[in-house]
Amino acid sequence: MNIRKSSNDWQGKIVGEDTAFETFVSPAYGIRAGAKTLLNYQKFYGLNTVNQIISRFAPASENNTNAYATHVADYLGVGLNEPITVKDRIYDLVTVIILHENGYNPYDTQVINSGVSLALA
């Protein structure tokens, strides 16, 4: 998952060559950061629809947010503006975001499960 560089002291964060996005010691820690971000959108900002979540995660200034949100909603089997509980759908949310951002999912279920488990701990 693409997490913009910030002053956040993410677990597993390392110095990397990418000037725009965070680099992590392993994919699981990058997934953890992405999952934490999504969980916090609901916890702190009350974002509870795919449209709200993706509009914040992948703003229109950088993405085709409507296509992105539609892909995520279709994958989850929910409407764009249908409320979801992020914690209950976090594995699927992370998976489809990785798929959308990369065009494929390079991680097996164990890596994603590990990252999600770290986020929920």
PDB file of C-alpha atoms in Angstrom:
ATOM      1  CA  MET A   1       0.000   0.000   0.000  1.00  0.00           C
ATOM      2  CA  ASN A   2       1.286   3.445  -0.844  1.00  0.00           C
ATOM      3  CA  ILE A   3       1.675   5.491   2.323  1.00  0.00           C
ATOM      4  CA  ARG A   4       2.889   9.050   1.753  1.00  0.00           C
ATOM      5  CA  LYS A   5       6.054  10.030   3.593  1.00  0.00           C
ATOM      6  CA  SER A   6       5.290  11.780   6.862  1.00  0.00           C
ATOM      7  CA  SER A   7       6.706  12.419  10.301  1.00  0.00           C
ATOM      8  CA  ASN A   8       4.739   9.420  11.610  1.00  0.00           C
ATOM      9  CA  ASP A   9       7.087   6.986  13.342  1.00  0.00           C
ATOM     10  CA  TRP A  10       5.544   3.848  11.830  1.00  0.00           C
ATOM     11  CA  GLN A  11       6.584   0.466  13.203  1.00  0.00           C
ATOM     12  CA  GLY A  12       9.003  -1.107  10.730  1.00  0.00           C
ATOM     13  CA  LYS A  13       9.683   2.179   8.924  1.00  0.00           C
ATOM     14  CA  ILE A  14      13.149   2.461   7.384  1.00  0.00           C
ATOM     15  CA  VAL A  15      14.971   5.025   5.277  1.00  0.00           C
ATOM     16  CA  GLY A  16      14.368   4.209   1.629  1.00  0.00           C
ATOM     17  CA  GLU A  17      15.127   5.628  -1.784  1.00  0.00           C
ATOM     18  CA  ASP A  18      11.518   6.518  -2.606  1.00  0.00           C
ATOM     19  CA  THR A  19      11.055  10.255  -2.124  1.00  0.00           C
ATOM     20  CA  ALA A  20       7.242  10.162  -2.060  1.00  0.00           C
ATOM     21  CA  PHE A  21       6.266   7.036  -0.149  1.00  0.00           C
ATOM     22  CA  GLU A  22       7.301   5.346   3.084  1.00  0.00           C
ATOM     23  CA  THR A  23       9.591   2.316   3.008  1.00  0.00           C
ATOM     24  CA  PHE A  24       9.267  -0.548   5.469  1.00  0.00           C
ATOM     25  CA  VAL A  25      11.481  -3.364   6.673  1.00  0.00           C
ATOM     26  CA  SER A  26       9.027  -5.894   5.195  1.00  0.00           C
ATOM     27  CA  PRO A  27       5.757  -5.887   3.240  1.00  0.00           C
ATOM     28  CA  ALA A  28       3.877  -6.880   6.409  1.00  0.00           C
ATOM     29  CA  TYR A  29       4.854  -3.599   8.073  1.00  0.00           C
ATOM     30  CA  GLY A  30       3.766  -1.615   5.029  1.00  0.00           C
ATOM     31  CA  ILE A  31       0.451  -3.444   5.107  1.00  0.00           C
ATOM     32  CA  ARG A  32       0.225  -2.727   8.833  1.00  0.00           C
ATOM     33  CA  ALA A  33       0.656   1.006   8.174  1.00  0.00           C
ATOM     34  CA  GLY A  34      -1.963   0.955   5.438  1.00  0.00           C
ATOM     35  CA  ALA A  35      -4.417  -0.989   7.570  1.00  0.00           C
ATOM     36  CA  LYS A  36      -3.836   1.354  10.538  1.00  0.00           C
ATOM     37  CA  THR A  37      -4.495   4.311   8.244  1.00  0.00           C
ATOM     38  CA  LEU A  38      -7.821   2.847   7.103  1.00  0.00           C
ATOM     39  CA  LEU A  39      -8.839   1.908  10.650  1.00  0.00           C
ATOM     40  CA  ASN A  40      -8.017   5.424  11.843  1.00  0.00           C
ATOM     41  CA  TYR A  41     -10.118   6.993   9.092  1.00  0.00           C
ATOM     42  CA  GLN A  42     -13.158   5.421  10.723  1.00  0.00           C
ATOM     43  CA  LYS A  43     -12.022   5.790  14.335  1.00  0.00           C
ATOM     44  CA  PHE A  44     -10.994   9.448  14.221  1.00  0.00           C
ATOM     45  CA  TYR A  45     -12.879  10.884  11.236  1.00  0.00           C
ATOM     46  CA  GLY A  46     -16.046   8.784  11.106  1.00  0.00           C
ATOM     47  CA  LEU A  47     -15.419   7.674   7.525  1.00  0.00           C
ATOM     48  CA  ASN A  48     -17.508   4.561   7.032  1.00  0.00           C
ATOM     49  CA  THR A  49     -18.258   4.225   3.324  1.00  0.00           C
ATOM     50  CA  VAL A  50     -15.972   3.112   0.520  1.00  0.00           C
ATOM     51  CA  ASN A  51     -16.511   6.468  -1.182  1.00  0.00           C
ATOM     52  CA  GLN A  52     -15.420   8.408   1.928  1.00  0.00           C
ATOM     53  CA  ILE A  53     -12.460   6.143   2.677  1.00  0.00           C
ATOM     54  CA  ILE A  54     -11.047   6.040  -0.851  1.00  0.00           C
ATOM     55  CA  SER A  55     -11.627   9.773  -1.371  1.00  0.00           C
ATOM     56  CA  ARG A  56      -9.297  10.396   1.559  1.00  0.00           C
ATOM     57  CA  PHE A  57      -6.815   7.580   0.862  1.00  0.00           C
ATOM     58  CA  ALA A  58      -6.528   8.288  -2.876  1.00  0.00           C
ATOM     59  CA  PRO A  59      -7.544  11.934  -3.416  1.00  0.00           C
ATOM     60  CA  ALA A  60      -8.848  13.087  -6.795  1.00  0.00           C
ATOM     61  CA  SER A  61      -5.844  15.382  -7.194  1.00  0.00           C
ATOM     62  CA  GLU A  62      -3.721  12.252  -7.743  1.00  0.00           C
ATOM     63  CA  ASN A  63      -6.178   9.504  -8.723  1.00  0.00           C
ATOM     64  CA  ASN A  64      -9.355   8.660 -10.577  1.00  0.00           C
ATOM     65  CA  THR A  65     -11.090   8.382  -7.224  1.00  0.00           C
ATOM     66  CA  ASN A  66     -14.451   7.351  -8.659  1.00  0.00           C
ATOM     67  CA  ALA A  67     -12.954   4.403 -10.569  1.00  0.00           C
ATOM     68  CA  TYR A  68     -10.851   3.459  -7.533  1.00  0.00           C
ATOM     69  CA  ALA A  69     -13.830   3.572  -5.147  1.00  0.00           C
ATOM     70  CA  THR A  70     -16.013   1.657  -7.613  1.00  0.00           C
ATOM     71  CA  HIS A  71     -13.370  -1.087  -7.883  1.00  0.00           C
ATOM     72  CA  VAL A  72     -13.150  -1.345  -4.085  1.00  0.00           C
ATOM     73  CA  ALA A  73     -16.929  -1.337  -3.589  1.00  0.00           C
ATOM     74  CA  ASP A  74     -17.411  -3.991  -6.278  1.00  0.00           C
ATOM     75  CA  TYR A  75     -14.707  -6.180  -4.703  1.00  0.00           C
ATOM     76  CA  LEU A  76     -16.341  -5.845  -1.281  1.00  0.00           C
ATOM     77  CA  GLY A  77     -19.836  -6.362  -2.689  1.00  0.00           C
ATOM     78  CA  VAL A  78     -21.163  -3.117  -1.205  1.00  0.00           C
ATOM     79  CA  GLY A  79     -22.508   0.152  -2.541  1.00  0.00           C
ATOM     80  CA  LEU A  80     -20.223   3.185  -2.753  1.00  0.00           C
ATOM     81  CA  ASN A  81     -22.122   4.933   0.029  1.00  0.00           C
ATOM     82  CA  GLU A  82     -23.130   1.887   2.057  1.00  0.00           C
ATOM     83  CA  PRO A  83     -21.754   2.017   5.617  1.00  0.00           C
ATOM     84  CA  ILE A  84     -19.180  -0.633   6.499  1.00  0.00           C
ATOM     85  CA  THR A  85     -17.246  -1.444   9.643  1.00  0.00           C
ATOM     86  CA  VAL A  86     -13.626  -1.083   8.563  1.00  0.00           C
ATOM     87  CA  LYS A  87     -12.328  -3.476  11.223  1.00  0.00           C
ATOM     88  CA  ASP A  88     -14.646  -6.220   9.949  1.00  0.00           C
ATOM     89  CA  ARG A  89     -13.575  -5.686   6.313  1.00  0.00           C
ATOM     90  CA  ILE A  90      -9.920  -4.720   6.805  1.00  0.00           C
ATOM     91  CA  TYR A  91      -8.411  -7.822   5.163  1.00  0.00           C
ATOM     92  CA  ASP A  92     -10.509  -7.352   2.014  1.00  0.00           C
ATOM     93  CA  LEU A  93      -9.957  -3.578   1.990  1.00  0.00           C
ATOM     94  CA  VAL A  94      -6.187  -3.993   2.172  1.00  0.00           C
ATOM     95  CA  THR A  95      -6.230  -6.714  -0.485  1.00  0.00           C
ATOM     96  CA  VAL A  96      -8.254  -4.739  -3.025  1.00  0.00           C
ATOM     97  CA  ILE A  97      -6.240  -1.552  -2.435  1.00  0.00           C
ATOM     98  CA  ILE A  98      -3.012  -3.466  -3.074  1.00  0.00           C
ATOM     99  CA  LEU A  99      -4.593  -4.991  -6.180  1.00  0.00           C
ATOM    100  CA  HIS A 100      -5.789  -1.612  -7.448  1.00  0.00           C
ATOM    101  CA  GLU A 101      -2.514   0.194  -6.820  1.00  0.00           C
ATOM    102  CA  ASN A 102      -0.310  -2.510  -8.368  1.00  0.00           C
ATOM    103  CA  GLY A 103      -2.595  -3.999 -10.994  1.00  0.00           C
ATOM    104  CA  TYR A 104      -2.067  -7.355  -9.264  1.00  0.00           C
ATOM    105  CA  ASN A 105      -1.514  -8.623  -5.732  1.00  0.00           C
ATOM    106  CA  PRO A 106       2.147  -9.582  -5.174  1.00  0.00           C
ATOM    107  CA  TYR A 107       1.540 -10.828  -1.611  1.00  0.00           C
ATOM    108  CA  ASP A 108       0.262 -14.170  -0.409  1.00  0.00           C
ATOM    109  CA  THR A 109      -2.432 -14.443   2.234  1.00  0.00           C
ATOM    110  CA  GLN A 110       0.134 -15.056   4.990  1.00  0.00           C
ATOM    111  CA  VAL A 111       1.835 -11.687   4.376  1.00  0.00           C
ATOM    112  CA  ILE A 112      -1.474  -9.824   4.306  1.00  0.00           C
ATOM    113  CA  ASN A 113      -2.719 -11.656   7.398  1.00  0.00           C
ATOM    114  CA  SER A 114       0.501 -10.774   9.198  1.00  0.00           C
ATOM    115  CA  GLY A 115       0.193  -7.072   8.343  1.00  0.00           C
ATOM    116  CA  VAL A 116      -3.476  -6.954   9.294  1.00  0.00           C
ATOM    117  CA  SER A 117      -2.768  -8.775  12.568  1.00  0.00           C
ATOM    118  CA  LEU A 118      -0.047  -6.247  13.393  1.00  0.00           C
ATOM    119  CA  ALA A 119      -2.525  -3.423  12.716  1.00  0.00           C
ATOM    120  CA  LEU A 120      -5.185  -4.943  14.947  1.00  0.00           C
ATOM    121  CA  ALA A 121      -2.804  -5.727  17.825  1.00  0.00           C
TER     122      ALA A 121
END
